[in-house]
GROMACS .gro file of C-alpha atoms in nm:
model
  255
    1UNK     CA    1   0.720   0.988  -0.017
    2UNK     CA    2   0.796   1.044   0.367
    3UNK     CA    3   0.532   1.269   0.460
    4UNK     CA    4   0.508   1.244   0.817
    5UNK     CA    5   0.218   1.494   0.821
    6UNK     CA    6   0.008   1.713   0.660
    7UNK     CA    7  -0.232   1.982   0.686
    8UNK     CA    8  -0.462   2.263   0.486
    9UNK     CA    9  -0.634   2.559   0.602
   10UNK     CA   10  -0.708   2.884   0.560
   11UNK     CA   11  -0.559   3.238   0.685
   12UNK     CA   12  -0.837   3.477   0.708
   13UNK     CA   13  -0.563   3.783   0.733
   14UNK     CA   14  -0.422   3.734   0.370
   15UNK     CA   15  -0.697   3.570   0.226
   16UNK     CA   16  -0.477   3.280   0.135
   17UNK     CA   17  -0.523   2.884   0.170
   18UNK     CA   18  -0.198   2.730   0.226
   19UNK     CA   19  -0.101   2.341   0.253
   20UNK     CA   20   0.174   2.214   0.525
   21UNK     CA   21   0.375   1.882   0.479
   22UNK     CA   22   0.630   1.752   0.758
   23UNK     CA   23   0.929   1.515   0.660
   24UNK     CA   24   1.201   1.380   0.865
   25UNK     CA   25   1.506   1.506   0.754
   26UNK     CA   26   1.761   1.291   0.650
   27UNK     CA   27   2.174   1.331   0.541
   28UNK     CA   28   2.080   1.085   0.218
   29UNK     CA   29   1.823   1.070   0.051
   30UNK     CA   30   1.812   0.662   0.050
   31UNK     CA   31   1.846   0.664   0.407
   32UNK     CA   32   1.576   0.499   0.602
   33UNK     CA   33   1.377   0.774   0.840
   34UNK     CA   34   1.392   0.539   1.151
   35UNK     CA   35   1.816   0.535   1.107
   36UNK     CA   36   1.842   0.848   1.180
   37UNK     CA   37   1.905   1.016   1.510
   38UNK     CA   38   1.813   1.334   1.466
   39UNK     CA   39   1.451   1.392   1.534
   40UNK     CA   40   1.405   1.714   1.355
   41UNK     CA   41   1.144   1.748   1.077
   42UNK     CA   42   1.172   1.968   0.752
   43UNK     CA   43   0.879   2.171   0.719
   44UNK     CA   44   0.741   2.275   0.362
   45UNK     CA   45   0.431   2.512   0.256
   46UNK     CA   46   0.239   2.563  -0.069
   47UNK     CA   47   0.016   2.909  -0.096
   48UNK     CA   48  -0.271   2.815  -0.318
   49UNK     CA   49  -0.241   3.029  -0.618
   50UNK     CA   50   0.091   3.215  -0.587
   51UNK     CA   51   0.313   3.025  -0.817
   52UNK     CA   52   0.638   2.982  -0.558
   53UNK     CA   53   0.564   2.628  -0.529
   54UNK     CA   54   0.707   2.413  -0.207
   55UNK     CA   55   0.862   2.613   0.010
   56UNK     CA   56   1.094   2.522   0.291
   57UNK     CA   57   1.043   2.667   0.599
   58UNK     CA   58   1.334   2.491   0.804
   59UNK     CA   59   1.400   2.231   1.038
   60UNK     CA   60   1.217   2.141   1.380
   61UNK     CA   61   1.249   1.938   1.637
   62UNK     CA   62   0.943   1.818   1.809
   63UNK     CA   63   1.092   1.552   1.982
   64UNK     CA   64   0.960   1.272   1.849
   65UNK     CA   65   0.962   1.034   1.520
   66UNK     CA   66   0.575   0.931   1.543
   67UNK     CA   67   0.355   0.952   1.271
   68UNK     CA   68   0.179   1.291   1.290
   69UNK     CA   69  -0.090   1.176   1.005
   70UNK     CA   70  -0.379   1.469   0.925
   71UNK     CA   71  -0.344   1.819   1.097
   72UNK     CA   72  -0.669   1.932   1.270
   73UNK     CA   73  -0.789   2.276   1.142
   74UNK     CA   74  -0.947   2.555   1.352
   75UNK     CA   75  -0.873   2.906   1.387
   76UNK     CA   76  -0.568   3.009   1.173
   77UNK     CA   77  -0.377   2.704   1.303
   78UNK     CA   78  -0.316   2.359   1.230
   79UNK     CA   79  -0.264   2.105   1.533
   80UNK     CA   80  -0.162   1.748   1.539
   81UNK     CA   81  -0.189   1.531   1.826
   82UNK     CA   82   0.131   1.325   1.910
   83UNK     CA   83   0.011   0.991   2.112
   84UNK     CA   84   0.353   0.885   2.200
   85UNK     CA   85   0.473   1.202   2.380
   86UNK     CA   86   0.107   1.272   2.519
   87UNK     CA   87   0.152   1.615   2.329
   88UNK     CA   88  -0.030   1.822   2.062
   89UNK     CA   89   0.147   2.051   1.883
   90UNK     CA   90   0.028   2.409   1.717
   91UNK     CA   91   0.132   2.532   1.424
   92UNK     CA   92   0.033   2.916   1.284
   93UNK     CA   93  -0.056   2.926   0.972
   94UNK     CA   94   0.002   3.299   0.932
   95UNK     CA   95   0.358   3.339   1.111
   96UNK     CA   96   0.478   2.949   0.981
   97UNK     CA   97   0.629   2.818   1.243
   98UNK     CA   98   0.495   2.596   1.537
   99UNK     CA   99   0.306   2.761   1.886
  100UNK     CA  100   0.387   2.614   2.218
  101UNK     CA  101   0.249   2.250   2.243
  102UNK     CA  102  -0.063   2.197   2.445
  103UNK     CA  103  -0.084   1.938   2.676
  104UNK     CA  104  -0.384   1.718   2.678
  105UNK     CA  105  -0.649   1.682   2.931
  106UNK     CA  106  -0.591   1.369   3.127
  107UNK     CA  107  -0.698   1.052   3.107
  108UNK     CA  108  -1.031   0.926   3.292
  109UNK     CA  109  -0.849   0.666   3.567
  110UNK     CA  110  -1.140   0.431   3.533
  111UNK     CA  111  -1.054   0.287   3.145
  112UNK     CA  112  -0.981  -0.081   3.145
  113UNK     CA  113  -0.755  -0.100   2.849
  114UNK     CA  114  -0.548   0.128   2.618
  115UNK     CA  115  -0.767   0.408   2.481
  116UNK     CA  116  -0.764   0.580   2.146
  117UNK     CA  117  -0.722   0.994   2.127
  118UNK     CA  118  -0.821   1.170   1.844
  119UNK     CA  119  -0.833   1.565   1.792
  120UNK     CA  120  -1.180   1.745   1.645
  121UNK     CA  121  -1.336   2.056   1.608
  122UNK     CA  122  -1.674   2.040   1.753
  123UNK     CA  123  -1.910   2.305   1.893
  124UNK     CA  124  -1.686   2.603   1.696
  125UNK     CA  125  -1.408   2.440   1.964
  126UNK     CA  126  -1.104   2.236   1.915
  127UNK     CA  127  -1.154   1.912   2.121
  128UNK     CA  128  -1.010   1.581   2.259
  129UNK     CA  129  -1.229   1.322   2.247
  130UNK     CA  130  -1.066   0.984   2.433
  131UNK     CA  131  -1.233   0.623   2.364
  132UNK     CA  132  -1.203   0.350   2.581
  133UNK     CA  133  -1.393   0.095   2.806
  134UNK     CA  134  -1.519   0.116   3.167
  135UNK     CA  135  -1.718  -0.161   3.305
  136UNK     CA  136  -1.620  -0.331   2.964
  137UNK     CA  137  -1.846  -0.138   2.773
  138UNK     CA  138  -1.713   0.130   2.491
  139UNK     CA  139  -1.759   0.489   2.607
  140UNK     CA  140  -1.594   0.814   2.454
  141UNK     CA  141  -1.540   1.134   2.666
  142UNK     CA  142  -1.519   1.466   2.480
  143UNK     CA  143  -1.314   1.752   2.630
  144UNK     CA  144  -1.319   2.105   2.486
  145UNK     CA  145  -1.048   2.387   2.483
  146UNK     CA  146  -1.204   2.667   2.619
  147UNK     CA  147  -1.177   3.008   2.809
  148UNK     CA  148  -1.178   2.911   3.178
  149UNK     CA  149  -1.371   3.239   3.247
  150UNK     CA  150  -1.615   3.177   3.056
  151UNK     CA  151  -1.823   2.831   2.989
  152UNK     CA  152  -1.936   2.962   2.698
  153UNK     CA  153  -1.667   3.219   2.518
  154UNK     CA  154  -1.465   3.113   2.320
  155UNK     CA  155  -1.039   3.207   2.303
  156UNK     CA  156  -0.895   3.369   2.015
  157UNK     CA  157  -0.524   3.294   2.038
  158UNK     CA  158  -0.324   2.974   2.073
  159UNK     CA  159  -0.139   2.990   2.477
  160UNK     CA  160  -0.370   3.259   2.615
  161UNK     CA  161  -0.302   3.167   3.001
  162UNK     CA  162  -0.688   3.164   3.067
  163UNK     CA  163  -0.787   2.833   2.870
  164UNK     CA  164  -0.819   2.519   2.928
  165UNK     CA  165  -1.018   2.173   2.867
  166UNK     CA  166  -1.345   2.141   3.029
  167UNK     CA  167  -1.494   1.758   3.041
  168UNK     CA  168  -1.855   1.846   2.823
  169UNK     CA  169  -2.046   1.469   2.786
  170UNK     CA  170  -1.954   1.095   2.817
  171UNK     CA  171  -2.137   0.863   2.580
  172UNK     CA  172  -2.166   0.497   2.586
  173UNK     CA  173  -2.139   0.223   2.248
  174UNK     CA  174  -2.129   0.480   1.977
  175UNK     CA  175  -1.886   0.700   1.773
  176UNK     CA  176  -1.901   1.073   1.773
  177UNK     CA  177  -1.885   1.272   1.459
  178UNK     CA  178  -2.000   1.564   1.518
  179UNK     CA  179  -2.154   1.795   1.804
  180UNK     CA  180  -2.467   2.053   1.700
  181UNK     CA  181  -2.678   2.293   1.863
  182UNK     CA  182  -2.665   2.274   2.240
  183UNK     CA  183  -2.447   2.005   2.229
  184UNK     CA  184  -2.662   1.705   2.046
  185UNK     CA  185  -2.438   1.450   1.898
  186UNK     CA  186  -2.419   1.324   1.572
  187UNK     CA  187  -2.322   0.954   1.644
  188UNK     CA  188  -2.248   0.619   1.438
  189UNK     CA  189  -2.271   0.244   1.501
  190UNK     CA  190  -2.330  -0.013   1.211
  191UNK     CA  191  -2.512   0.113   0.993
  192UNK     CA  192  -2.700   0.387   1.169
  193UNK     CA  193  -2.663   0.718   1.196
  194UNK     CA  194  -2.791   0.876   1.505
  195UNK     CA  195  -2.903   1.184   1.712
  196UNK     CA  196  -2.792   1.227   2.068
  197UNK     CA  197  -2.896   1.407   2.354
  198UNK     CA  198  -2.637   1.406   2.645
  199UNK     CA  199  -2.832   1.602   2.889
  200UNK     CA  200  -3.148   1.390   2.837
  201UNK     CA  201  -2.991   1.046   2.750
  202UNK     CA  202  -3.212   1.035   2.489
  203UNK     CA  203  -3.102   0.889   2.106
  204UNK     CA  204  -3.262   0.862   1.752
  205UNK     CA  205  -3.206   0.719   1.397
  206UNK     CA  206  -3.198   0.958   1.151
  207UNK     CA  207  -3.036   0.766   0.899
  208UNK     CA  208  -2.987   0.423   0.816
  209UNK     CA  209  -2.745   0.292   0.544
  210UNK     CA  210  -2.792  -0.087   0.403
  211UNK     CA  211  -2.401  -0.093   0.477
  212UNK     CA  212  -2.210  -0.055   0.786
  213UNK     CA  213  -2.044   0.235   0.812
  214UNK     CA  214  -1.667   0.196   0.789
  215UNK     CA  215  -1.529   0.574   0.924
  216UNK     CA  216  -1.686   0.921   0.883
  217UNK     CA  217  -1.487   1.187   0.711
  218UNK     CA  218  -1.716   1.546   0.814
  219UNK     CA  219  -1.662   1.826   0.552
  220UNK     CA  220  -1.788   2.157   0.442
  221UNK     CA  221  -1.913   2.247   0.120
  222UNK     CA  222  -1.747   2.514  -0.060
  223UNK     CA  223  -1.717   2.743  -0.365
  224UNK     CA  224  -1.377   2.847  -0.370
  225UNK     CA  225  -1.233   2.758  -0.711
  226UNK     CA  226  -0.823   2.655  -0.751
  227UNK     CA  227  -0.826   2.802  -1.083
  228UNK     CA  228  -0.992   3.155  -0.945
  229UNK     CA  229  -0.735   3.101  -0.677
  230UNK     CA  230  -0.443   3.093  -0.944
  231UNK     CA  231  -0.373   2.744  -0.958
  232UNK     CA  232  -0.284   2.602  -1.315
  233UNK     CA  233  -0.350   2.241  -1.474
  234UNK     CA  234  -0.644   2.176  -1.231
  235UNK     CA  235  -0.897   1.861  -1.283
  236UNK     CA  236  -1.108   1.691  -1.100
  237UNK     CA  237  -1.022   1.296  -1.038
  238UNK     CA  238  -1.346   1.047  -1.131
  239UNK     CA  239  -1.503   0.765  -0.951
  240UNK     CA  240  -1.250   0.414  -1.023
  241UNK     CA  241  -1.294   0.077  -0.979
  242UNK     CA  242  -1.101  -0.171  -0.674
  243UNK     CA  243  -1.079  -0.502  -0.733
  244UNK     CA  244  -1.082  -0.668  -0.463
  245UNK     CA  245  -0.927  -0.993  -0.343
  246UNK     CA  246  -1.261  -1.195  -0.415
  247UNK     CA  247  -1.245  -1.056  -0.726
  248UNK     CA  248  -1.540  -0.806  -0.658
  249UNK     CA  249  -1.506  -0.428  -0.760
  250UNK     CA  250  -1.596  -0.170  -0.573
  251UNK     CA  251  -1.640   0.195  -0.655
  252UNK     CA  252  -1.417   0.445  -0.478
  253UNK     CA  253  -1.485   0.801  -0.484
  254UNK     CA  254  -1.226   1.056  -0.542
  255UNK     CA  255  -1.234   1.430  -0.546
   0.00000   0.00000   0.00000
């Protein structure tokens, strides 16, 4: 009840995966989040596998009360993008506490209409991809965060004075995924799943799905066990059923 954001990831210097929840905080605890006037947010952790439970790592104030939703992962730090203020904002995962916020590339002054923003990690960079229309035809532009001295090193540390976002590929009618080797695009439109190459505006169906595809969640595989970890009362939760409101049940997978 009031998460206002989360995140997980991993911190490669202690060997420890950690989870981060943000909450407004509030003088009751019945007291609606959008009556308050404070806009600071109480931030918690949880260290897989060392038995101190939620902790409370104070109060911050971002400066705004929008929903911060799922923290993108990369590097040691967690970063959530903030639509509202135009704003994404860092947090270290190793020293807890939030990094100076990043401003966003801008932008393109050619979209029609009001255009989406969404953070991703793509080509082992963390990345802005914006969605809108020009010429009233969907397009997406990806930007990535990168050393400005070099096109293709990448930065190490969160407000190093050399980065910044470099415009990589524009596509047209499709939604990106996921970038691969030299830059193809893993793209998705009904219910296809394609290859793209920017450079030679070429595409092709790999997959195709007798559904359309609703929204791609990409994940990595892994090994790492909770109960190896230290974590107690673990399970796994099962497939259920959904009824829905025609009365047909659908399966829903949850892990």
């Amino acid at each position: 009840m009031g998460v206002w954001g989360s995140g997980f990831g991993y911190v490669s210097s202690t060997n420890e995966y950690k989870v981060v929840r943000i909450i407004f905080e509030t003088e009751t605890e019945t007291e609606f989040m959008f009556e308050n006037d404070t806009e600071f947010m109480e931030v918690h952790a949880y260290t897989l596998g060392s038995g101190k439970g939620w902790r409370n790592l104070g109060n911050f104030n971002l400066g705004t009360r929008e929903y911060l939703g799922a923290g993108i992962f990369f590097n040691g730090v967690l970063y959530w993008l903030n639509n509202q203020s135009k704003m994404i904002f860092p947090f270290d995962l190793a020293e807890e506490k939030f990094c100076e916020n990043l401003s966003p590339p801008p932008s393109p002054p050619e979209y029609e209409f009001d255009y989406d923003s969404n953070l991703w990690v793509l080509d082992g960079c963390l990345s802005f991809v914006i969605s809108g229309h020009v010429n009233e035809a969907e397009c997406s532009d990806v930007w990535l965060l990168r050393n400005k001295d070099d096109n293709h090193g990448m930065i190490q540390q969160v407000g190093h004075q050399s980065i910044g976002w470099s415009e990589v590929f524009r596509l047209f009618d499709i939604e990106i995924f996921a970038v691969i080797k030299s830059y193809s695009v893993l793209t998705y439109k009904g219910n296809h799943i394609n290859i793209h190459d920017p450079k030679a505006s070429t595409s092709e169906t790999i997959v195709v799905f007798e559904e359309n595809i609703g929204v791609v969640f990409p994940h990595k595989n892994t090994f790492v066990s909770l109960k190896e970890l230290g974590e107690e009362d673990t399970k796994r939760m099962e497939s259920v059923e959904i009824e829905e409101t025609e009365g047909h049940a659908q399966p829903f997978n949850q892990l």
